[in-house]
Coordinates of C-alpha atoms (C1' of nucleotides) in Angstrom, one line a residue:
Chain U
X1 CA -11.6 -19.8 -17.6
X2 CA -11.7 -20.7 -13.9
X3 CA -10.1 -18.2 -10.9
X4 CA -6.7 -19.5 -11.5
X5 CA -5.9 -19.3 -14.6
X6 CA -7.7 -15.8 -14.8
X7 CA -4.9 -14.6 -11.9
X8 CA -1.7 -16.3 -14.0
X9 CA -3.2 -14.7 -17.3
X10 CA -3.7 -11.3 -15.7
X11 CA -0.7 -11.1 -13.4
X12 CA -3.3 -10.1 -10.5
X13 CA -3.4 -13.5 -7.6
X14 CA -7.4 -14.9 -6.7
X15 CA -7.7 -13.1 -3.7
X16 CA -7.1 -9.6 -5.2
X17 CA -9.9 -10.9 -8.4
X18 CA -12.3 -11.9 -5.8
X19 CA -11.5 -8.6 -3.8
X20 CA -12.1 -6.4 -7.2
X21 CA -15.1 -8.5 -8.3
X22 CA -16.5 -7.7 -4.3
X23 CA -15.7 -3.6 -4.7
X24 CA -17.3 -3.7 -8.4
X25 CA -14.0 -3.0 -9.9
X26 CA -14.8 -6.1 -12.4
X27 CA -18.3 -5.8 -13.4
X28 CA -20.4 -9.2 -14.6
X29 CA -18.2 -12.3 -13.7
X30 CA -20.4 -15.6 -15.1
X31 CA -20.5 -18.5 -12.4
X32 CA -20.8 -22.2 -13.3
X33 CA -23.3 -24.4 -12.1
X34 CA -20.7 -25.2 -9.4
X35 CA -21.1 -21.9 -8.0
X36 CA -17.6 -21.3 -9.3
X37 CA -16.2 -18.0 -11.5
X38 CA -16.2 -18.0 -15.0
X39 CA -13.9 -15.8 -17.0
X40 CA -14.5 -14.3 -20.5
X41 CA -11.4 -13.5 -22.7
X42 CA -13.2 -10.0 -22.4
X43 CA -12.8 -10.3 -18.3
X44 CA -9.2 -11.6 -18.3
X45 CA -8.1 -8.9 -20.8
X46 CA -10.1 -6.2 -18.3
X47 CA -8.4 -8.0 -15.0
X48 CA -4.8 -7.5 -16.9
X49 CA -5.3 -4.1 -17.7
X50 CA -6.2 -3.7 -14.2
X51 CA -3.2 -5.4 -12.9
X52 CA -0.8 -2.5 -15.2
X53 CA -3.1 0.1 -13.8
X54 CA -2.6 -1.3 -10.4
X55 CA 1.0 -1.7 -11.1
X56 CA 1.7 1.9 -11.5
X57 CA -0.1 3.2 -8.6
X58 CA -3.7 3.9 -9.9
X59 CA -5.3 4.3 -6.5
X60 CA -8.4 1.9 -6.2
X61 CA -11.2 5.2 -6.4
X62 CA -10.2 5.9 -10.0
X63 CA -10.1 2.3 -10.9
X64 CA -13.5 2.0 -9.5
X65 CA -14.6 4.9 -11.5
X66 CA -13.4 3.4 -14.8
X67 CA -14.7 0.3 -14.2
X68 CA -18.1 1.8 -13.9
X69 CA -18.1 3.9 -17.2
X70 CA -16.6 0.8 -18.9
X71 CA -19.6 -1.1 -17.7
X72 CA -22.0 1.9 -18.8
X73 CA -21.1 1.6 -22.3
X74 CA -19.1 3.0 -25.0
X75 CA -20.4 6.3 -24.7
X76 CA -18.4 6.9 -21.7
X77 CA -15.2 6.3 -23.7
X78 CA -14.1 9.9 -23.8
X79 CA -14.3 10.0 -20.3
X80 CA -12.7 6.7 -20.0
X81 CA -9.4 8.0 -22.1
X82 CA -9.0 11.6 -20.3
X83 CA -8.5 8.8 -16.9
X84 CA -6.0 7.0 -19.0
X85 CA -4.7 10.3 -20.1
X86 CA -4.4 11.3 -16.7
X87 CA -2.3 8.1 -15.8
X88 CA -0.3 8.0 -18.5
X89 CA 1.0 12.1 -16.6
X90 CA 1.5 10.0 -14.0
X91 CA 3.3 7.5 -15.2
X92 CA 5.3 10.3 -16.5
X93 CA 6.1 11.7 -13.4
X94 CA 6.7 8.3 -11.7
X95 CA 9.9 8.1 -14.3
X96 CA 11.1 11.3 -13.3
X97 CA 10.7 9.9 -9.7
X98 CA 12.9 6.8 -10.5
X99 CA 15.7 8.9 -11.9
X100 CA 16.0 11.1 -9.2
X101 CA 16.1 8.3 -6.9
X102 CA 18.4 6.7 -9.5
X103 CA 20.5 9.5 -8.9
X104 CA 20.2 9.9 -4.8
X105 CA 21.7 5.9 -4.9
X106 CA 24.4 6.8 -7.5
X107 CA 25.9 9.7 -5.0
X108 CA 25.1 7.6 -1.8
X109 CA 26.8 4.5 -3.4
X110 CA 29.5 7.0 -4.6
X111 CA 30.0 7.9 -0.7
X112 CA 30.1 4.4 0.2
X113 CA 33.2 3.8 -2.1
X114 CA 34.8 6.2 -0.3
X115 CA 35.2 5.0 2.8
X116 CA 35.6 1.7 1.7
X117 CA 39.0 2.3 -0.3
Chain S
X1 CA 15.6 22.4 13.2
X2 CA 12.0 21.7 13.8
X3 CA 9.5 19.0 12.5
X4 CA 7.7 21.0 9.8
X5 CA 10.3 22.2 8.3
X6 CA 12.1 19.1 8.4
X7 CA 8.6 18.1 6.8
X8 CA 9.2 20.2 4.1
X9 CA 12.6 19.9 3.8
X10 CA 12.7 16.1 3.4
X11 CA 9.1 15.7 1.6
X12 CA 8.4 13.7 4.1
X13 CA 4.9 14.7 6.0
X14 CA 5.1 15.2 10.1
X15 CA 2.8 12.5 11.0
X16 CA 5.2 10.5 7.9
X17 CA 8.4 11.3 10.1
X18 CA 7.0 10.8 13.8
X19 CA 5.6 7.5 12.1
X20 CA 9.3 6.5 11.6
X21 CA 10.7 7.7 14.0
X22 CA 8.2 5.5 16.5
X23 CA 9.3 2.7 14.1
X24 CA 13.0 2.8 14.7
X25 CA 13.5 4.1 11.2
X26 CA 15.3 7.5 11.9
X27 CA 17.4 7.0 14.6
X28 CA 18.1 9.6 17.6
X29 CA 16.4 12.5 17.3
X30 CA 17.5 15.2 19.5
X31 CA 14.5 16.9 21.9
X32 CA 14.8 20.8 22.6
X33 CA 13.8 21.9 26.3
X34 CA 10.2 22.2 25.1
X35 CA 10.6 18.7 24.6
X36 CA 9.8 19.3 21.2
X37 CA 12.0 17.5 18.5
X38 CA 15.0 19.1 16.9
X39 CA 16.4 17.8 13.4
X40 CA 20.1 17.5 12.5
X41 CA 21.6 18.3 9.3
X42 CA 22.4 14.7 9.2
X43 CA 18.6 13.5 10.7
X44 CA 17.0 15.8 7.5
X45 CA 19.2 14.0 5.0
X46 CA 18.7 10.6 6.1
X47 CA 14.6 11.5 5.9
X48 CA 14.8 12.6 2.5
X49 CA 16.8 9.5 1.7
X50 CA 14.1 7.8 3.0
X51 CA 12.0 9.9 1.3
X52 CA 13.6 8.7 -1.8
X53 CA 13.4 5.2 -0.6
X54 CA 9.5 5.2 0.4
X55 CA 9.1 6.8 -2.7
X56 CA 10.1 4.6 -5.3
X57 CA 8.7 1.8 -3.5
X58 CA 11.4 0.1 -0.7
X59 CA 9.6 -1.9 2.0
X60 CA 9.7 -0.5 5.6
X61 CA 11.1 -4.1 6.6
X62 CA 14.0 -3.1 4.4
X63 CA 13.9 0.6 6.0
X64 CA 14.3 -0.5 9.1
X65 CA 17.1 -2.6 8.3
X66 CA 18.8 0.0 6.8
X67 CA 18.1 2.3 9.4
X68 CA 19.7 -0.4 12.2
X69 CA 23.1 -0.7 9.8
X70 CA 23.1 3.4 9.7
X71 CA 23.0 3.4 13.6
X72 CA 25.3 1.0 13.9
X73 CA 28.2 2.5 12.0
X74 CA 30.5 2.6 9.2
X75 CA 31.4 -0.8 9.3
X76 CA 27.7 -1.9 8.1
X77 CA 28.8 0.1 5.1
X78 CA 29.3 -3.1 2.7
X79 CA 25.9 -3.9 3.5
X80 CA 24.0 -1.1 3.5
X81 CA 25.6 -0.8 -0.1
X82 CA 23.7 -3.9 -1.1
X83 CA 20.6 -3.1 0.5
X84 CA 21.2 0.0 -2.1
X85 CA 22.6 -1.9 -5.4
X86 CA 19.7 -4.1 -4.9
X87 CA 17.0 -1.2 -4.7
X88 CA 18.6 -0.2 -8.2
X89 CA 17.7 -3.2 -9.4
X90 CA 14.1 -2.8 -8.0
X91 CA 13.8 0.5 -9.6
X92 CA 15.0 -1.4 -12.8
X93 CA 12.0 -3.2 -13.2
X94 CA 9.9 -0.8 -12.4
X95 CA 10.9 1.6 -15.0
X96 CA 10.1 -1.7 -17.5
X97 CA 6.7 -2.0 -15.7
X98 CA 6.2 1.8 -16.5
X99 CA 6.9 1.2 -20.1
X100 CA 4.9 -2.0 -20.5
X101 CA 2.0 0.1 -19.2
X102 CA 2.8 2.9 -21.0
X103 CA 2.2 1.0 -24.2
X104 CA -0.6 -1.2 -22.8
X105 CA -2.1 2.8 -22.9
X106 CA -1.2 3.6 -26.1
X107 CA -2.9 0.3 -27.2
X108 CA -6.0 1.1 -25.4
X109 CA -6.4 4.7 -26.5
X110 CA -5.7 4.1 -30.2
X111 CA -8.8 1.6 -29.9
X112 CA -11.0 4.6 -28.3
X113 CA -10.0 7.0 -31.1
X114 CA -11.2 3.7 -33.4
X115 CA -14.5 3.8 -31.2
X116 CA -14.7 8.2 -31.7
X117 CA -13.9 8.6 -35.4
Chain X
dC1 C1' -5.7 37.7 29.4
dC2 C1' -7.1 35.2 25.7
dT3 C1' -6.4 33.1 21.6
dT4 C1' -3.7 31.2 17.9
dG5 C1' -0.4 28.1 16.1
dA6 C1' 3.2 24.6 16.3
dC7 C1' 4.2 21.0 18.8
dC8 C1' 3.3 16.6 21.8
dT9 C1' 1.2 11.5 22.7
dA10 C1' -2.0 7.8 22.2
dG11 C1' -5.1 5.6 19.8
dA12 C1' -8.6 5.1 16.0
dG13 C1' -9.4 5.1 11.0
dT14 C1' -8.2 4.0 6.0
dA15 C1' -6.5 1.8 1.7
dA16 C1' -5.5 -2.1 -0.5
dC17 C1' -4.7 -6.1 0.0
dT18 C1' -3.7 -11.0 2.2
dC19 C1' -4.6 -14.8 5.1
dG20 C1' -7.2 -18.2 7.8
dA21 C1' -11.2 -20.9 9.1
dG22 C1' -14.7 -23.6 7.7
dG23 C1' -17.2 -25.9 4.1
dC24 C1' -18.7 -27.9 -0.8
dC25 C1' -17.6 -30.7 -4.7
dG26 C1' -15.3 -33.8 -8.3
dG27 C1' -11.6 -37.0 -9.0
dT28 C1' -8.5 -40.7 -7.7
dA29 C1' -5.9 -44.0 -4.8
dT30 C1' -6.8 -48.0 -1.3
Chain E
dA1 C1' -17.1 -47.7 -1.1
dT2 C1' -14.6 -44.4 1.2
dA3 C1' -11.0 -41.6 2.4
dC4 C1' -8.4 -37.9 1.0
dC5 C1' -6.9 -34.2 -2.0
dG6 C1' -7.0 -29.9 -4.6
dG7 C1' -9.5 -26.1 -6.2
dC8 C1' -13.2 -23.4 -5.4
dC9 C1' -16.5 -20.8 -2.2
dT10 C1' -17.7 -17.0 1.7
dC11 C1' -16.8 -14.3 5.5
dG12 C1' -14.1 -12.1 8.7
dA13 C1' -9.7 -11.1 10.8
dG14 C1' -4.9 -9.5 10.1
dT15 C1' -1.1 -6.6 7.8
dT16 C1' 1.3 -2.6 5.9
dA17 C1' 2.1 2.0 5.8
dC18 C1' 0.4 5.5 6.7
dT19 C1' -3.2 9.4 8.2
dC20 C1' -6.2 11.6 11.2
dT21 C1' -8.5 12.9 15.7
dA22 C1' -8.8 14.0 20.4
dG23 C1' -7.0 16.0 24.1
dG24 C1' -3.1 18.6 26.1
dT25 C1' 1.3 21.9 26.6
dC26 C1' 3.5 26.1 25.8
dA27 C1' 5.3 30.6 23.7
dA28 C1' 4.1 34.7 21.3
dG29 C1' 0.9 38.3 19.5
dG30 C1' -3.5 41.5 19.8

DNA sequence: CCTTGACCTAGAGTAACTCGAGGCCGGTAT
DNA sequence: ATACCGGCCTCGAGTTACTCTAGGTCAAGG
């Protein structure tokens, strides 16, 4: 799979790949005799599960540190799930986020009406 | 009142709030004799709207435009309203991102506890 | 009187992209 | 045949939104 179609399956665009493959968050990319990237269904699922990592505010150190125990091997899976653990308490406080906000809007839209009537 | 506890007040931090306020985003803050800056009532709740704002992701472009219809009275009101209703939406899809991930998670741990067992 | 702490400004540094310049290569339209 | 086009490459500069540092003022406490 070439550069492109890695970004549309993944969700991530080519400059952010490239960037990740450049800080080691994407370990082993093949090239073609062209020179050019090729993707394994194993990298494009890796790059996507970036992308929702990314997507929910994993900052780039932690990724980094992932990446690297997933390219040491599957004896760094326990350490691997307390990260995805520890994201997934994130995630839950980034919903509690969204409702407060959710409710901040509600009473400023609220106000709004107000002085509109 | 004074920077840090408008800091604390708003959960914005005080390099966060001189930032915007440098950046047109919080508009007329009073100075005391000390030249030091005083906080409103009013100034501290439009930071921790902002707060809110920053927080679940609103670009400062958007900020600022906000900020300009708050300065420029309640006859912006209609708009400023949008700016909001569309935010909503924002915050919308990012709760769905948060539960795409969420299971994208799940997935990948029940394949680790495959890997443990 | 000296130091400590909160504040000030201006400017440099950081994270995470994002874009632009300049160049290679394979395919196709003239 | 050659001129051009699109997709890829690298490297380096630019952007966003902070965040921190250096250097300085001033009021209050030991």
């Amino acid at each position: 799979m070439r550069i492109s179609e890695a970004a549309t399956a993944s969700g991530l665009r080519v400059d952010t790949i490239r960037y990740y493959e450049a800080t080691g968050l994407v370990p082993k990319v093949a090239r073609g005799s062209d020179g050019h990237r090729r993707f394994s269904p194993e990298n494009v699922e890796w790059l996507s599960l970036l992308y929702w990592l990314r997507e929910t505010g994993m900052p780039m150190k932690v990724m980094k540190r992932f990446a690297e125990l997933y390219a040491a091997g599957n004896e760094t899976i326990p350490e691997r799930k307390a990260i995805l653990m520890d994201h997934s308490k994130l995630l839950q406080m980034r919903r509690e986020n969204l409702d407060r906000c959710e409710d901040v809007l509600a009473r400023k839209l609220e106000i709004y009406e107000d002085y509109l009537t």
